[in-house]
Amino acid sequence: MQLIFAGGLLIAAGGSTDTRAQTTAAPATEQIQAVTTRRYDIPAGPLNTVLTRFSTESGIFLVGANDLAQGKNSPGVQGSFSIQGALDVLLTGTGLETQRNAQGQYVLQPVANTVGTLPLMTVSTSADTLKQGTAEEGYRVSNISGIGLWGERSLRDTPYSMSVVTSDLIENVNAQDMGQIFKMNPLTQEPNIQNVTGVPIVTIRGFQSINPVYDGIPMASSAGSAVSVIEIDRVEILSGTSGFLYGGGRVGGAINYVTKNSTDVPLRRLTFGNYGGTQFYGHADIGGKFDERGRFGYRANLLYQGGDTAIGEPVNQKVANIVLDSHITDTLYADIKYTYNDYRKEATQPSFFMVNRTSIDTSKRYSPKWASSDIESHKAYTSLRWDPTKYFTLRSASFYQHTNMRTDSISLNETGNRTFTPSLFNETNNKHENYGGYIYLDTRFSTFAVDHKLTLGYSSAFYEYFVQENGVVVRSGEKDLPLNKLKNIPEPDWGIFGNKPMLPSYVDRYDNILIGDSVTFNDRWSAMVGLNYGTTSNKLSNIYGNSHYEKSALTPTVSLLYKPIEEITTYISYMEALEKGLIVGNTYANRGAVFPPLVSKQYEVGLKYDINPNLLLSTALFRIEKANQYSDLAMPIPTYVRDGLQVHNGVELVLTGKITDNLTIMGGGTLMDISVEKSNNPALEGKKPANAASRMGKIYAEYALPWIEGLSLTGGVYYTGEKYADAANTDKIPSYTLYDIGARYTTRVLDKALTVRLNIINLTGKNYWQNPYYLGVPRTVAFSASMMF
């Protein structure tokens, strides 16, 4: 038998667990180490990877057959354990165990009643059961993929309010886009996504989260950043100020779209379905490993969609998502991902201004077919992780997206007696480019009895918008049109653009130099402290004028965590967010003045409780203070000033997981007291900020019928409180409650897994407004069937 040492893991090649050839006795230090507890924070992942990291951190040799661990996943281990206790946790559900031999070494072997079973690499029916957040686990996850520079860590031991939506839930509710998911989530308001890019601008804690995050890489702008549900493995929703973590913006929270990776077992799945109306689609999801050792993996997701929405908007979409990843060595991982998205939607609903909100019916289409959005997007990602020793980890990633777009749209102003005057817009041949990346170095060390994970890093995000010369055209339409005539508006003559050059017109950039220390004092007390020296810059040219802005600021964070028992984590945290100021325009007395960045502050107290392994309760109290910029309205020439605060106080609660073996819920609510505390207009003081609902209460549930195996009933109730369309609070957007129902049936056909899903969205056909300008989603019936092959 040949023994191979790799990254602290001693593997017996050839499958034998016979250790008679090993004659070296365990030293006394190893015997002491075996009964001593220490703290581990190793996230879930491939068993070989988890065992390698555990072996490195614990300093032990683990003897066992490589093929036993191959293709299996581990839940990881978090908390203080002896070596044997930690091994028992990280081997949970793998069918493996460890025994100490006569020499004191730990030997990996099958559990007695599973000897002779095939390794999971041969299973091809349900690769998804090996990942976290499945329907069987109540969509509950134990670890987050990373949050800013902190990297992978336990969700329960993260001192921020968070909610994670997994691909299983996205598939099981037949979500066509992320709007459905944010509608269901108790931390987020339902966003409008029917126009332009398909990337939601999500309102969290009363503030818009404008810039998305992809695989932990912050973007400088959402413009041109198309996203498809088929490329998403999970969505990590951070509720609260996140300037330290991701740089500029994101006062209310951040949305991290975590994309798919290869599967540890072969995955072959076809899905055919309908997103509503005649929008039929086909989706293929294929993944696995190229080699028997499982070092080189792949994943391909392909989608074709065509037809009309429930209100007759023609949609055509083609998406291809390709992933290649590799554990190049036991300590080095790298991947590369590419997504192509070609999307066209015609007759997109108009935006409404100054409208009688009771006169609009969401079940009707109001735009002509020429009002459309065309998007062609190319995205490329790459990431690398290197763990040369147990003391150092290097993490890096980069992102590039190129998007070409054409948008023809209509906005409507009500002129009285339910008639409207349209404004017609055309943006032809505009181009968007997004760049992003980070590099972080983690170091682990101890000072006396205190453990540290110190991280140094740099992240950057850059966005540039190009538009063809004279490529933005506005036309006025016929006045006083009734609602039933709007979709007959003829397309205007936009003019001839020819081959005029594409001009850079708008640039946003954020750079961050970061340092953070995750400190563990003992089993109960820990802390996370950090500083981000952030720089925000903006450049306008061509159609936007000519100006340049660049300023820097230091944004700190500090969190203190206390665990009264292993299942509960309490925390107090403080964080700041950076936003760019502005260059004062020529109409003010202080024209040309360059304001420093706005720094918003957040205070938060929270608790997270693992009621059981598949049920997590989270709650948080928070206060956000955001600085204001405004005109002082002085005569004869006003001055633009920075003064006053917009204050949001609130409480959140989220419950995710399985209440019983048959009942799964994802629910909770947000309750806020929000106001503008100082304004240039005293009449606005104490008013609520626009488009911010003070109350939300939402619950989604699934019940597996015990008397019909494989059948689950699903449904949700989603309440969003009233909000205002204007700063003066004179235009109230009514509250609304939406209802969804559905069913899911899982069985086997020809020895292959088959899942059939049916969902009715907005069951009662409620007329409502997603925000001040856009209508809500009409009643929609969606269904799908997925089968392994």
CSV table of C-alpha atoms in Angstrom, one decimal, residues 341-747:
chain,number,residue,atom,x,y,z
A,341,ASN,CA,-27.6,36.6,-22.6
A,342,ASP,CA,-29.6,37.7,-25.6
A,343,TYR,CA,-33.0,39.2,-24.5
A,344,ARG,CA,-35.7,41.1,-26.3
A,345,LYS,CA,-39.0,42.2,-24.8
A,346,GLU,CA,-41.6,44.1,-26.8
A,347,ALA,CA,-44.6,46.2,-25.7
A,348,THR,CA,-43.0,46.9,-22.3
A,349,GLN,CA,-45.4,48.6,-20.0
A,350,PRO,CA,-45.0,52.4,-19.8
A,351,SER,CA,-43.9,54.4,-16.8
A,352,PHE,CA,-46.6,56.6,-15.3
A,353,PHE,CA,-46.4,60.1,-13.8
A,354,MET,CA,-49.0,62.2,-12.0
A,355,VAL,CA,-51.6,59.4,-12.3
A,356,ASN,CA,-54.8,58.5,-10.6
A,357,ARG,CA,-53.6,55.2,-9.2
A,358,THR,CA,-57.1,53.6,-9.1
A,359,SER,CA,-57.6,53.9,-12.9
A,360,ILE,CA,-55.0,51.4,-14.0
A,361,ASP,CA,-55.5,47.6,-14.5
A,362,THR,CA,-52.4,45.4,-14.2
A,363,SER,CA,-54.1,42.7,-16.4
A,364,LYS,CA,-53.9,45.0,-19.5
A,365,ARG,CA,-51.1,46.0,-21.8
A,366,TYR,CA,-50.8,49.7,-22.5
A,367,SER,CA,-47.8,50.0,-24.8
A,368,PRO,CA,-47.4,49.4,-28.6
A,369,LYS,CA,-45.1,46.6,-29.7
A,370,TRP,CA,-42.4,49.0,-30.8
A,371,ALA,CA,-41.8,50.0,-27.1
A,372,SER,CA,-39.1,47.4,-26.5
A,373,SER,CA,-35.8,46.5,-24.8
A,374,ASP,CA,-33.0,44.7,-26.6
A,375,ILE,CA,-30.1,43.4,-24.5
A,376,GLU,CA,-27.0,41.4,-25.6
A,377,SER,CA,-24.7,40.8,-22.7
A,378,HIS,CA,-21.4,38.9,-22.3
A,379,LYS,CA,-20.1,38.2,-18.8
A,380,ALA,CA,-16.8,36.6,-17.8
A,381,TYR,CA,-15.6,35.7,-14.3
A,382,THR,CA,-12.6,34.1,-12.9
A,383,SER,CA,-11.5,33.3,-9.3
A,384,LEU,CA,-8.6,31.7,-7.5
A,385,ARG,CA,-8.0,30.4,-4.0
A,386,TRP,CA,-4.7,29.3,-2.7
A,387,ASP,CA,-4.1,27.7,0.8
A,388,PRO,CA,-0.3,27.2,0.9
A,389,THR,CA,-0.4,26.6,4.7
A,390,LYS,CA,-2.9,26.7,7.5
A,391,TYR,CA,-1.7,30.2,8.3
A,392,PHE,CA,-2.3,31.9,4.9
A,393,THR,CA,-5.0,32.0,2.2
A,394,LEU,CA,-4.9,34.1,-0.9
A,395,ARG,CA,-8.3,34.8,-2.6
A,396,SER,CA,-8.8,36.7,-5.8
A,397,ALA,CA,-11.5,37.2,-8.4
A,398,SER,CA,-12.3,39.4,-11.4
A,399,PHE,CA,-15.3,40.2,-13.6
A,400,TYR,CA,-16.0,41.8,-16.9
A,401,GLN,CA,-19.4,42.5,-18.6
A,402,HIS,CA,-20.0,44.0,-22.0
A,403,THR,CA,-23.6,44.9,-22.9
A,404,ASN,CA,-25.1,46.4,-26.0
A,405,MET,CA,-28.6,47.8,-25.6
A,406,ARG,CA,-31.4,49.6,-27.5
A,407,THR,CA,-34.4,50.9,-25.6
A,408,ASP,CA,-37.6,52.4,-26.9
A,409,SER,CA,-39.9,53.5,-24.1
A,410,ILE,CA,-42.9,55.5,-23.2
A,411,SER,CA,-43.7,57.6,-20.2
A,412,LEU,CA,-47.2,58.9,-19.5
A,413,ASN,CA,-48.4,62.0,-17.8
A,414,GLU,CA,-52.1,62.1,-16.8
A,415,THR,CA,-53.8,65.2,-18.1
A,416,GLY,CA,-57.2,64.7,-16.5
A,417,ASN,CA,-60.3,62.7,-17.0
A,418,ARG,CA,-58.3,59.5,-17.5
A,419,THR,CA,-56.4,60.8,-20.5
A,420,PHE,CA,-52.6,60.9,-21.0
A,421,THR,CA,-49.9,62.7,-22.9
A,422,PRO,CA,-47.0,60.4,-23.8
A,423,SER,CA,-43.3,61.2,-24.1
A,424,LEU,CA,-41.4,58.8,-26.4
A,425,PHE,CA,-37.8,57.9,-25.7
A,426,ASN,CA,-35.2,56.2,-27.9
A,427,GLU,CA,-31.7,55.1,-26.9
A,428,THR,CA,-30.0,53.6,-29.9
A,429,ASN,CA,-26.7,51.7,-29.9
A,430,ASN,CA,-25.6,52.4,-26.3
A,431,LYS,CA,-22.9,50.3,-24.7
A,432,HIS,CA,-22.2,49.5,-21.1
A,433,GLU,CA,-19.0,48.0,-19.6
A,434,ASN,CA,-18.6,46.8,-16.1
A,435,TYR,CA,-15.3,45.7,-14.5
A,436,GLY,CA,-14.7,44.5,-11.0
A,437,GLY,CA,-12.2,42.5,-8.9
A,438,TYR,CA,-10.6,41.9,-5.6
A,439,ILE,CA,-7.6,40.3,-4.0
A,440,TYR,CA,-7.5,39.3,-0.3
A,441,LEU,CA,-4.8,37.8,1.9
A,442,ASP,CA,-5.9,36.0,5.0
A,443,THR,CA,-3.4,35.3,7.8
A,444,ARG,CA,-4.2,33.2,10.9
A,445,PHE,CA,-2.3,33.6,14.2
A,446,SER,CA,-2.8,33.7,17.9
A,447,THR,CA,-1.8,36.2,20.6
A,448,PHE,CA,-1.7,34.3,23.8
A,449,ALA,CA,-5.2,32.6,24.0
A,450,VAL,CA,-6.8,34.9,21.4
A,451,ASP,CA,-7.1,33.7,17.8
A,452,HIS,CA,-7.0,36.1,14.8
A,453,LYS,CA,-7.9,35.9,11.1
A,454,LEU,CA,-6.4,39.1,9.7
A,455,THR,CA,-7.3,40.0,6.1
A,456,LEU,CA,-5.7,42.6,3.9
A,457,GLY,CA,-7.2,43.4,0.6
A,458,TYR,CA,-8.1,45.6,-2.3
A,459,SER,CA,-11.2,45.7,-4.4
A,460,SER,CA,-12.2,47.9,-7.4
A,461,ALA,CA,-15.3,48.5,-9.5
A,462,PHE,CA,-15.5,50.5,-12.7
A,463,TYR,CA,-18.5,51.3,-15.0
A,464,GLU,CA,-18.4,53.1,-18.3
A,465,TYR,CA,-21.4,54.1,-20.5
A,466,PHE,CA,-21.0,54.8,-24.2
A,467,VAL,CA,-23.7,56.3,-26.3
A,468,GLN,CA,-23.8,57.1,-30.0
A,469,GLU,CA,-23.6,60.8,-30.9
A,470,ASN,CA,-27.2,62.2,-30.8
A,471,GLY,CA,-28.2,58.7,-29.8
A,472,VAL,CA,-30.8,59.7,-27.2
A,473,VAL,CA,-33.9,61.1,-28.8
A,474,VAL,CA,-37.1,62.3,-27.1
A,475,ARG,CA,-40.4,62.9,-29.0
A,476,SER,CA,-43.7,64.2,-27.8
A,477,GLY,CA,-46.8,62.1,-28.6
A,478,GLU,CA,-50.4,63.1,-29.3
A,479,LYS,CA,-52.0,64.8,-26.3
A,480,ASP,CA,-55.0,63.6,-24.2
A,481,LEU,CA,-55.1,60.0,-25.3
A,482,PRO,CA,-57.5,57.7,-23.4
A,483,LEU,CA,-56.1,54.5,-21.9
A,484,ASN,CA,-57.5,52.2,-24.6
A,485,LYS,CA,-55.7,54.2,-27.3
A,486,LEU,CA,-52.2,54.1,-25.9
A,487,LYS,CA,-51.1,50.9,-27.5
A,488,ASN,CA,-51.9,52.3,-30.9
A,489,ILE,CA,-49.3,55.1,-30.6
A,490,PRO,CA,-47.3,55.0,-33.9
A,491,GLU,CA,-43.5,54.7,-33.7
A,492,PRO,CA,-42.0,58.1,-34.4
A,493,ASP,CA,-39.3,58.9,-36.9
A,494,TRP,CA,-36.2,58.7,-34.7
A,495,GLY,CA,-33.9,60.0,-37.4
A,496,ILE,CA,-30.9,58.4,-39.0
A,497,PHE,CA,-28.0,57.6,-36.7
A,498,GLY,CA,-25.7,56.0,-39.4
A,499,ASN,CA,-22.2,55.0,-38.3
A,500,LYS,CA,-21.6,57.8,-35.8
A,501,PRO,CA,-19.0,56.9,-33.2
A,502,MET,CA,-19.8,55.6,-29.7
A,503,LEU,CA,-18.8,58.3,-27.2
A,504,PRO,CA,-17.8,57.7,-23.5
A,505,SER,CA,-20.3,59.7,-21.6
A,506,TYR,CA,-20.5,58.5,-18.0
A,507,VAL,CA,-18.0,56.8,-15.7
A,508,ASP,CA,-18.3,55.6,-12.1
A,509,ARG,CA,-15.5,54.1,-10.1
A,510,TYR,CA,-15.0,52.8,-6.6
A,511,ASP,CA,-11.6,51.7,-5.1
A,512,ASN,CA,-11.2,50.1,-1.6
A,513,ILE,CA,-8.2,49.4,0.5
A,514,LEU,CA,-9.3,47.2,3.3
A,515,ILE,CA,-8.0,45.6,6.5
A,516,GLY,CA,-10.1,43.4,8.8
A,517,ASP,CA,-9.5,41.2,11.8
A,518,SER,CA,-11.9,38.4,12.9
A,519,VAL,CA,-10.9,37.9,16.6
A,520,THR,CA,-12.0,34.9,18.7
A,521,PHE,CA,-11.5,35.4,22.4
A,522,ASN,CA,-13.0,32.1,23.5
A,523,ASP,CA,-16.0,29.8,22.7
A,524,ARG,CA,-18.5,32.6,23.7
A,525,TRP,CA,-16.9,35.9,22.7
A,526,SER,CA,-15.6,37.1,19.3
A,527,ALA,CA,-15.3,40.3,17.4
A,528,MET,CA,-14.8,41.6,13.9
A,529,VAL,CA,-13.2,45.0,13.3
A,530,GLY,CA,-12.1,46.7,10.0
A,531,LEU,CA,-11.3,49.8,8.1
A,532,ASN,CA,-11.9,50.6,4.4
A,533,TYR,CA,-10.2,53.5,2.8
A,534,GLY,CA,-12.6,54.1,0.0
A,535,THR,CA,-12.3,56.3,-3.1
A,536,THR,CA,-15.3,57.2,-5.2
A,537,SER,CA,-15.0,59.0,-8.6
A,538,ASN,CA,-17.4,60.1,-11.3
A,539,LYS,CA,-16.8,61.6,-14.7
A,540,LEU,CA,-19.4,63.1,-17.0
A,541,SER,CA,-19.0,64.2,-20.6
A,542,ASN,CA,-20.8,64.6,-23.9
A,543,ILE,CA,-24.5,64.5,-23.4
A,544,TYR,CA,-24.1,64.8,-19.6
A,545,GLY,CA,-22.0,67.9,-19.7
A,546,ASN,CA,-18.3,68.0,-18.5
A,547,SER,CA,-17.3,67.4,-14.9
A,548,HIS,CA,-15.1,65.2,-12.8
A,549,TYR,CA,-15.4,64.2,-9.1
A,550,GLU,CA,-13.0,62.2,-7.0
A,551,LYS,CA,-12.9,62.0,-3.2
A,552,SER,CA,-11.9,59.5,-0.5
A,553,ALA,CA,-13.0,58.7,3.0
A,554,LEU,CA,-12.3,56.1,5.8
A,555,THR,CA,-15.2,53.9,6.7
A,556,PRO,CA,-14.8,51.7,9.7
A,557,THR,CA,-16.8,48.7,11.1
A,558,VAL,CA,-16.8,47.0,14.4
A,559,SER,CA,-18.9,44.0,15.6
A,560,LEU,CA,-19.0,42.2,19.0
A,561,LEU,CA,-20.5,38.7,19.1
A,562,TYR,CA,-21.6,36.6,22.1
A,563,LYS,CA,-22.8,33.0,22.2
A,564,PRO,CA,-24.7,32.3,25.4
A,565,ILE,CA,-25.2,28.7,24.1
A,566,GLU,CA,-23.9,27.0,20.9
A,567,GLU,CA,-27.2,27.4,19.0
A,568,ILE,CA,-27.5,31.2,19.7
A,569,THR,CA,-25.4,34.1,18.5
A,570,THR,CA,-26.0,37.7,19.6
A,571,TYR,CA,-24.2,40.7,18.2
A,572,ILE,CA,-23.8,44.4,18.2
A,573,SER,CA,-22.4,46.1,15.1
A,574,TYR,CA,-21.5,49.5,13.7
A,575,MET,CA,-20.8,50.2,10.0
A,576,GLU,CA,-20.5,53.1,7.7
A,577,ALA,CA,-21.3,53.5,4.0
A,578,LEU,CA,-19.7,55.8,1.5
A,579,GLU,CA,-21.5,57.6,-1.3
A,580,LYS,CA,-20.1,60.1,-3.8
A,581,GLY,CA,-20.9,63.8,-3.1
A,582,LEU,CA,-21.3,66.1,-6.1
A,583,ILE,CA,-20.0,69.0,-8.0
A,584,VAL,CA,-22.3,72.0,-7.4
A,585,GLY,CA,-23.8,73.3,-10.6
A,586,ASN,CA,-23.8,76.7,-12.2
A,587,THR,CA,-27.2,77.8,-10.8
A,588,TYR,CA,-25.9,78.1,-7.2
A,589,ALA,CA,-23.8,80.7,-5.4
A,590,ASN,CA,-21.2,78.1,-4.5
A,591,ARG,CA,-21.0,76.7,-8.1
A,592,GLY,CA,-18.0,74.5,-8.7
A,593,ALA,CA,-17.7,73.4,-5.1
A,594,VAL,CA,-16.8,69.7,-4.7
A,595,PHE,CA,-18.5,68.1,-1.8
A,596,PRO,CA,-16.8,65.3,0.1
A,597,PRO,CA,-18.4,61.9,0.1
A,598,LEU,CA,-21.5,61.3,2.1
A,599,VAL,CA,-20.9,58.9,5.0
A,600,SER,CA,-23.9,57.1,6.4
A,601,LYS,CA,-23.9,55.4,9.7
A,602,GLN,CA,-25.6,52.2,11.0
A,603,TYR,CA,-26.1,50.8,14.4
A,604,GLU,CA,-27.4,47.3,14.8
A,605,VAL,CA,-28.2,44.7,17.5
A,606,GLY,CA,-29.2,41.2,16.5
A,607,LEU,CA,-29.8,37.6,17.4
A,608,LYS,CA,-29.6,34.4,15.4
A,609,TYR,CA,-31.0,31.1,16.8
A,610,ASP,CA,-30.7,27.6,15.3
A,611,ILE,CA,-34.0,26.3,16.6
A,612,ASN,CA,-33.0,23.0,14.9
A,613,PRO,CA,-30.4,22.1,12.3
A,614,ASN,CA,-32.8,23.1,9.5
A,615,LEU,CA,-34.5,26.1,11.1
A,616,LEU,CA,-32.9,29.5,11.6
A,617,LEU,CA,-34.5,32.5,13.4
A,618,SER,CA,-32.9,35.9,12.9
A,619,THR,CA,-33.9,39.2,14.3
A,620,ALA,CA,-32.3,42.7,14.3
A,621,LEU,CA,-32.8,46.2,15.6
A,622,PHE,CA,-31.2,49.0,13.5
A,623,ARG,CA,-30.7,52.7,13.1
A,624,ILE,CA,-29.4,54.2,9.9
A,625,GLU,CA,-28.4,57.9,9.6
A,626,LYS,CA,-27.9,59.3,6.1
A,627,ALA,CA,-26.7,62.8,5.4
A,628,ASN,CA,-28.8,65.1,3.2
A,629,GLN,CA,-27.7,67.4,0.3
A,630,TYR,CA,-30.1,70.1,-0.9
A,631,SER,CA,-30.6,73.7,-2.0
A,632,ASP,CA,-31.1,76.3,0.8
A,633,LEU,CA,-33.5,78.2,-1.5
A,634,ALA,CA,-31.8,81.5,-0.6
A,635,MET,CA,-32.7,84.6,-2.7
A,636,PRO,CA,-31.6,85.9,-5.2
A,637,ILE,CA,-29.1,83.0,-5.7
A,638,PRO,CA,-29.5,79.8,-3.6
A,639,THR,CA,-26.6,77.8,-2.1
A,640,TYR,CA,-26.3,74.1,-2.3
A,641,VAL,CA,-25.6,72.7,1.2
A,642,ARG,CA,-25.2,69.5,3.1
A,643,ASP,CA,-27.2,69.5,6.3
A,644,GLY,CA,-29.6,67.3,8.2
A,645,LEU,CA,-30.3,63.6,8.4
A,646,GLN,CA,-32.6,61.0,7.0
A,647,VAL,CA,-33.1,58.5,9.8
A,648,HIS,CA,-34.5,55.0,9.5
A,649,ASN,CA,-35.1,53.0,12.7
A,650,GLY,CA,-36.5,49.5,12.5
A,651,VAL,CA,-36.7,45.9,13.4
A,652,GLU,CA,-36.5,42.8,11.2
A,653,LEU,CA,-37.4,39.2,11.7
A,654,VAL,CA,-36.7,36.3,9.4
A,655,LEU,CA,-37.5,32.6,10.0
A,656,THR,CA,-36.3,30.1,7.4
A,657,GLY,CA,-36.4,26.3,7.4
A,658,LYS,CA,-38.5,23.3,8.5
A,659,ILE,CA,-41.0,23.7,11.3
A,660,THR,CA,-41.8,20.0,11.1
A,661,ASP,CA,-40.6,17.2,8.8
A,662,ASN,CA,-43.5,18.1,6.4
A,663,LEU,CA,-43.8,21.9,6.9
A,664,THR,CA,-41.3,24.4,5.4
A,665,ILE,CA,-41.5,28.2,5.8
A,666,MET,CA,-39.6,31.3,4.8
A,667,GLY,CA,-41.2,34.3,6.4
A,668,GLY,CA,-40.8,37.3,8.6
A,669,GLY,CA,-41.3,41.1,8.5
A,670,THR,CA,-39.8,44.5,8.6
A,671,LEU,CA,-41.2,47.4,10.7
A,672,MET,CA,-39.6,50.9,10.4
A,673,ASP,CA,-40.0,54.4,11.7
A,674,ILE,CA,-38.5,56.5,8.8
A,675,SER,CA,-38.3,60.3,8.4
A,676,VAL,CA,-36.4,63.2,7.1
A,677,GLU,CA,-35.2,65.1,10.2
A,678,LYS,CA,-34.0,68.3,8.4
A,679,SER,CA,-34.7,69.9,5.1
A,680,ASN,CA,-34.4,73.2,3.3
A,681,ASN,CA,-38.2,73.2,3.3
A,682,PRO,CA,-39.5,73.0,6.9
A,683,ALA,CA,-42.7,71.5,5.6
A,684,LEU,CA,-40.8,68.4,4.6
A,685,GLU,CA,-39.3,67.8,8.0
A,686,GLY,CA,-40.8,64.6,9.5
A,687,LYS,CA,-42.0,63.4,6.2
A,688,LYS,CA,-41.3,59.9,5.0
A,689,PRO,CA,-38.8,59.3,2.2
A,690,ALA,CA,-40.3,58.4,-1.2
A,691,ASN,CA,-40.8,54.8,-2.2
A,692,ALA,CA,-40.0,53.4,1.2
A,693,ALA,CA,-42.6,51.1,2.8
A,694,SER,CA,-42.5,51.2,6.6
A,695,ARG,CA,-44.1,47.8,7.1
A,696,MET,CA,-43.7,44.5,5.3
A,697,GLY,CA,-44.9,41.0,6.4
A,698,LYS,CA,-44.4,38.0,4.2
A,699,ILE,CA,-44.6,34.2,4.5
A,700,TYR,CA,-44.0,31.4,2.0
A,701,ALA,CA,-44.8,27.9,3.0
A,702,GLU,CA,-44.6,24.3,1.7
A,703,TYR,CA,-46.4,21.3,3.1
A,704,ALA,CA,-45.5,17.8,2.0
A,705,LEU,CA,-48.7,15.7,2.2
A,706,PRO,CA,-47.9,12.7,4.4
A,707,TRP,CA,-50.5,10.5,2.6
A,708,ILE,CA,-49.4,11.2,-0.9
A,709,GLU,CA,-45.7,10.6,-1.3
A,710,GLY,CA,-43.9,13.2,-3.3
A,711,LEU,CA,-46.7,15.8,-3.4
A,712,SER,CA,-46.2,19.2,-1.7
A,713,LEU,CA,-48.6,22.1,-1.6
A,714,THR,CA,-47.1,25.6,-1.8
A,715,GLY,CA,-48.2,29.2,-1.3
A,716,GLY,CA,-47.5,32.6,0.1
A,717,VAL,CA,-49.0,35.7,1.4
A,718,TYR,CA,-47.0,39.0,0.9
A,719,TYR,CA,-48.0,42.3,2.5
A,720,THR,CA,-46.3,45.6,1.6
A,721,GLY,CA,-47.4,48.7,3.5
A,722,GLU,CA,-48.2,52.1,2.0
A,723,LYS,CA,-45.5,54.4,0.7
A,724,TYR,CA,-45.3,57.8,-0.9
A,725,ALA,CA,-44.3,58.8,-4.4
A,726,ASP,CA,-43.2,62.3,-3.5
A,727,ALA,CA,-41.1,64.1,-0.9
A,728,ALA,CA,-44.1,66.1,0.3
A,729,ASN,CA,-46.1,62.9,1.0
A,730,THR,CA,-49.1,64.1,-1.1
A,731,ASP,CA,-49.1,61.1,-3.5
A,732,LYS,CA,-49.7,58.0,-1.5
A,733,ILE,CA,-49.1,54.5,-3.0
A,734,PRO,CA,-51.6,52.2,-1.3
A,735,SER,CA,-50.6,49.1,0.6
A,736,TYR,CA,-51.2,45.7,-1.0
A,737,THR,CA,-51.3,42.0,-0.2
A,738,LEU,CA,-50.5,39.4,-2.8
A,739,TYR,CA,-51.3,35.7,-2.7
A,740,ASP,CA,-49.6,32.9,-4.5
A,741,ILE,CA,-50.5,29.2,-4.5
A,742,GLY,CA,-49.0,26.1,-6.1
A,743,ALA,CA,-48.1,22.5,-6.0
A,744,ARG,CA,-45.1,20.3,-6.6
A,745,TYR,CA,-45.0,16.5,-7.3
A,746,THR,CA,-41.8,14.4,-7.4
A,747,THR,CA,-41.8,10.9,-8.6
